[in-house]
XYZ file of C-alpha atoms in Angstrom:
185
model
C -5.485 8.723 -2.198
C -7.432 9.926 0.783
C -10.341 7.524 0.532
C -11.341 4.344 -1.258
C -11.955 5.199 -4.950
C -13.967 2.041 -5.653
C -16.749 3.276 -3.374
C -17.622 5.885 -6.011
C -19.765 4.147 -8.628
C -18.658 6.691 -11.248
C -14.926 6.034 -10.810
C -14.684 4.011 -14.031
C -16.315 6.819 -16.021
C -13.803 9.255 -14.492
C -10.945 6.950 -15.458
C -12.202 6.645 -19.053
C -12.591 10.421 -19.283
C -9.071 11.067 -18.006
C -7.571 8.336 -20.207
C -9.321 9.805 -23.278
C -7.667 13.141 -22.443
C -4.280 11.406 -22.696
C -3.385 11.743 -19.035
C -1.627 9.112 -16.974
C -3.597 7.453 -14.211
C -2.303 6.231 -10.874
C -4.742 4.177 -8.839
C -4.525 3.330 -5.122
C -7.075 1.036 -3.478
C -7.400 -1.126 -0.401
C -8.388 -3.947 -2.752
C -11.514 -5.067 -0.916
C -13.978 -4.149 -3.651
C -11.988 -5.609 -6.533
C -13.393 -8.368 -8.679
C -12.267 -9.884 -11.973
C -14.238 -7.436 -14.121
C -12.789 -4.402 -12.313
C -9.282 -5.832 -12.484
C -9.527 -6.353 -16.246
C -10.729 -2.761 -16.715
C -8.027 -1.322 -14.444
C -5.262 -3.371 -16.088
C -6.227 -1.859 -19.421
C -6.695 1.730 -18.234
C -4.314 2.677 -15.420
C -0.614 3.408 -15.661
C 0.301 2.647 -12.054
C -1.708 0.520 -9.666
C -1.186 0.086 -5.936
C -2.937 -1.799 -3.198
C -2.605 -0.712 0.404
C -2.087 -3.578 2.826
C -2.725 -2.755 6.450
C -1.945 -4.301 9.797
C -4.745 -4.853 12.270
C -3.765 -1.950 14.551
C -3.874 0.585 11.693
C -7.394 -0.495 10.718
C -8.667 -0.894 14.263
C -10.498 -4.093 13.295
C -11.220 -6.901 15.703
C -9.439 -10.164 14.883
C -12.352 -11.706 12.948
C -12.853 -8.608 10.770
C -9.115 -8.317 10.175
C -8.855 -11.973 9.126
C -11.662 -11.447 6.581
C -9.992 -8.275 5.306
C -6.601 -9.990 5.007
C -8.035 -13.092 3.281
C -9.872 -10.971 0.704
C -6.910 -8.686 0.053
C -4.435 -11.573 -0.263
C -6.871 -13.350 -2.617
C -6.962 -10.225 -4.819
C -3.170 -9.904 -4.724
C -2.835 -13.509 -5.867
C -5.310 -12.795 -8.707
C -3.271 -9.751 -9.732
C -0.121 -11.894 -9.796
C -1.789 -14.584 -11.884
C -3.064 -11.929 -14.341
C 0.505 -10.598 -14.726
C -0.867 -7.235 -13.646
C 1.887 -4.749 -12.787
C 1.135 -3.445 -9.319
C 2.698 -2.178 -6.120
C 1.828 -2.932 -2.532
C 1.935 -0.142 0.040
C 2.201 -1.059 3.736
C 2.051 1.775 6.283
C 4.465 1.178 9.176
C 4.329 2.812 12.587
C 6.283 2.372 15.784
C 3.477 0.074 16.921
C 3.235 -2.293 13.935
C 6.804 -2.792 12.687
C 6.815 -6.463 13.751
C 3.489 -7.058 11.996
C 4.836 -5.427 8.812
C 7.674 -7.956 8.788
C 5.085 -10.759 9.123
C 3.042 -9.350 6.206
C 6.132 -9.248 3.993
C 6.978 -12.834 4.925
C 3.427 -13.882 4.007
C 3.557 -12.076 0.639
C 6.834 -13.795 -0.145
C 5.574 -17.233 0.943
C 2.465 -16.869 -1.231
C 4.655 -15.870 -4.203
C 2.799 -12.627 -4.785
C 4.632 -10.890 -7.622
C 4.282 -7.157 -7.189
C 6.644 -4.631 -8.751
C 7.531 -3.246 -5.336
C 6.427 -3.661 -1.751
C 6.535 -0.086 -0.563
C 6.845 0.336 3.185
C 5.546 3.800 3.969
C 6.797 5.306 7.200
C 3.857 7.155 8.782
C 4.655 10.833 9.306
C 2.638 13.595 11.003
C 1.312 15.220 7.831
C -2.070 15.018 6.184
C -4.216 12.466 7.983
C -1.077 11.407 9.874
C -1.361 14.700 11.803
C -3.885 12.903 14.015
C -1.406 10.068 14.601
C 1.647 11.863 15.991
C 1.894 9.282 18.755
C 2.474 6.424 16.264
C 4.626 8.218 13.677
C 7.969 6.765 12.796
C 10.583 9.532 12.685
C 12.972 7.561 14.907
C 12.454 4.164 13.262
C 15.597 2.896 11.586
C 14.581 1.787 8.064
C 17.710 -0.257 7.491
C 17.252 -2.091 10.787
C 13.663 -2.875 9.830
C 14.716 -4.395 6.494
C 17.593 -6.302 8.099
C 15.027 -8.107 10.252
C 13.662 -9.814 7.146
C 14.859 -13.383 6.604
C 17.985 -13.674 4.456
C 16.158 -15.576 1.690
C 13.791 -12.619 1.225
C 16.597 -10.030 1.366
C 18.608 -12.011 -1.206
C 15.675 -12.621 -3.553
C 14.314 -10.466 -6.381
C 11.447 -9.502 -4.060
C 11.684 -5.695 -4.359
C 11.093 -3.776 -1.142
C 11.453 -0.022 -0.784
C 11.069 2.214 2.231
C 9.583 5.647 1.754
C 9.240 8.418 4.238
C 8.473 12.116 4.275
C 10.803 14.379 6.203
C 8.868 16.988 8.139
C 10.583 19.835 9.928
C 9.088 22.148 12.558
C 8.295 24.810 9.922
C 6.217 22.454 7.798
C 4.660 20.326 10.559
C 1.699 22.682 10.882
C 1.203 22.907 7.121
C -0.969 19.850 6.492
C -0.314 18.065 3.253
C 3.121 19.617 2.789
C 6.330 17.659 3.144
C 9.822 18.904 2.530
C 11.010 15.883 0.533
C 10.537 12.184 0.053
C 13.305 9.666 -0.198
C 13.123 6.159 -1.589
C 15.553 3.660 -0.134
C 15.909 0.401 -2.069
């Protein structure tokens, strides 16, 4: 993570090299540069695959650009579902976009996108999040957020997890370090 891997034209050679060494490969992309050929390669080569799905405020796109981004990403998620590709969806949530995250989850459910897990990642002030202290989510109640989902989604086999990094005052200045991560299912 930390940039879009599909921008690097050599990424598939790197993946083949690593796979030939017997290592496991996790792949995280925003999904915009995926096409059928890349998906077939990635399905064969990677062990875990995730697509980040963003709200408009996180990307800073105008409405037209965001609509194009969302259409393309949803199209690729539908293709992944139809290919029976095992994948996860990661949605960053901040104090500013929690309502939009709920809307994204509703849309994924309505479109019958079959990911392994929809991972809601609570933005914390570490790494690149250091620049976003004003939108971080340390006070956001994860359970309350999930309870706002419609009952049919909560009662379905649609797997949603919430992940956050706990950062204390001692580690806040140490970029890239977090004290622990917890998954809540």
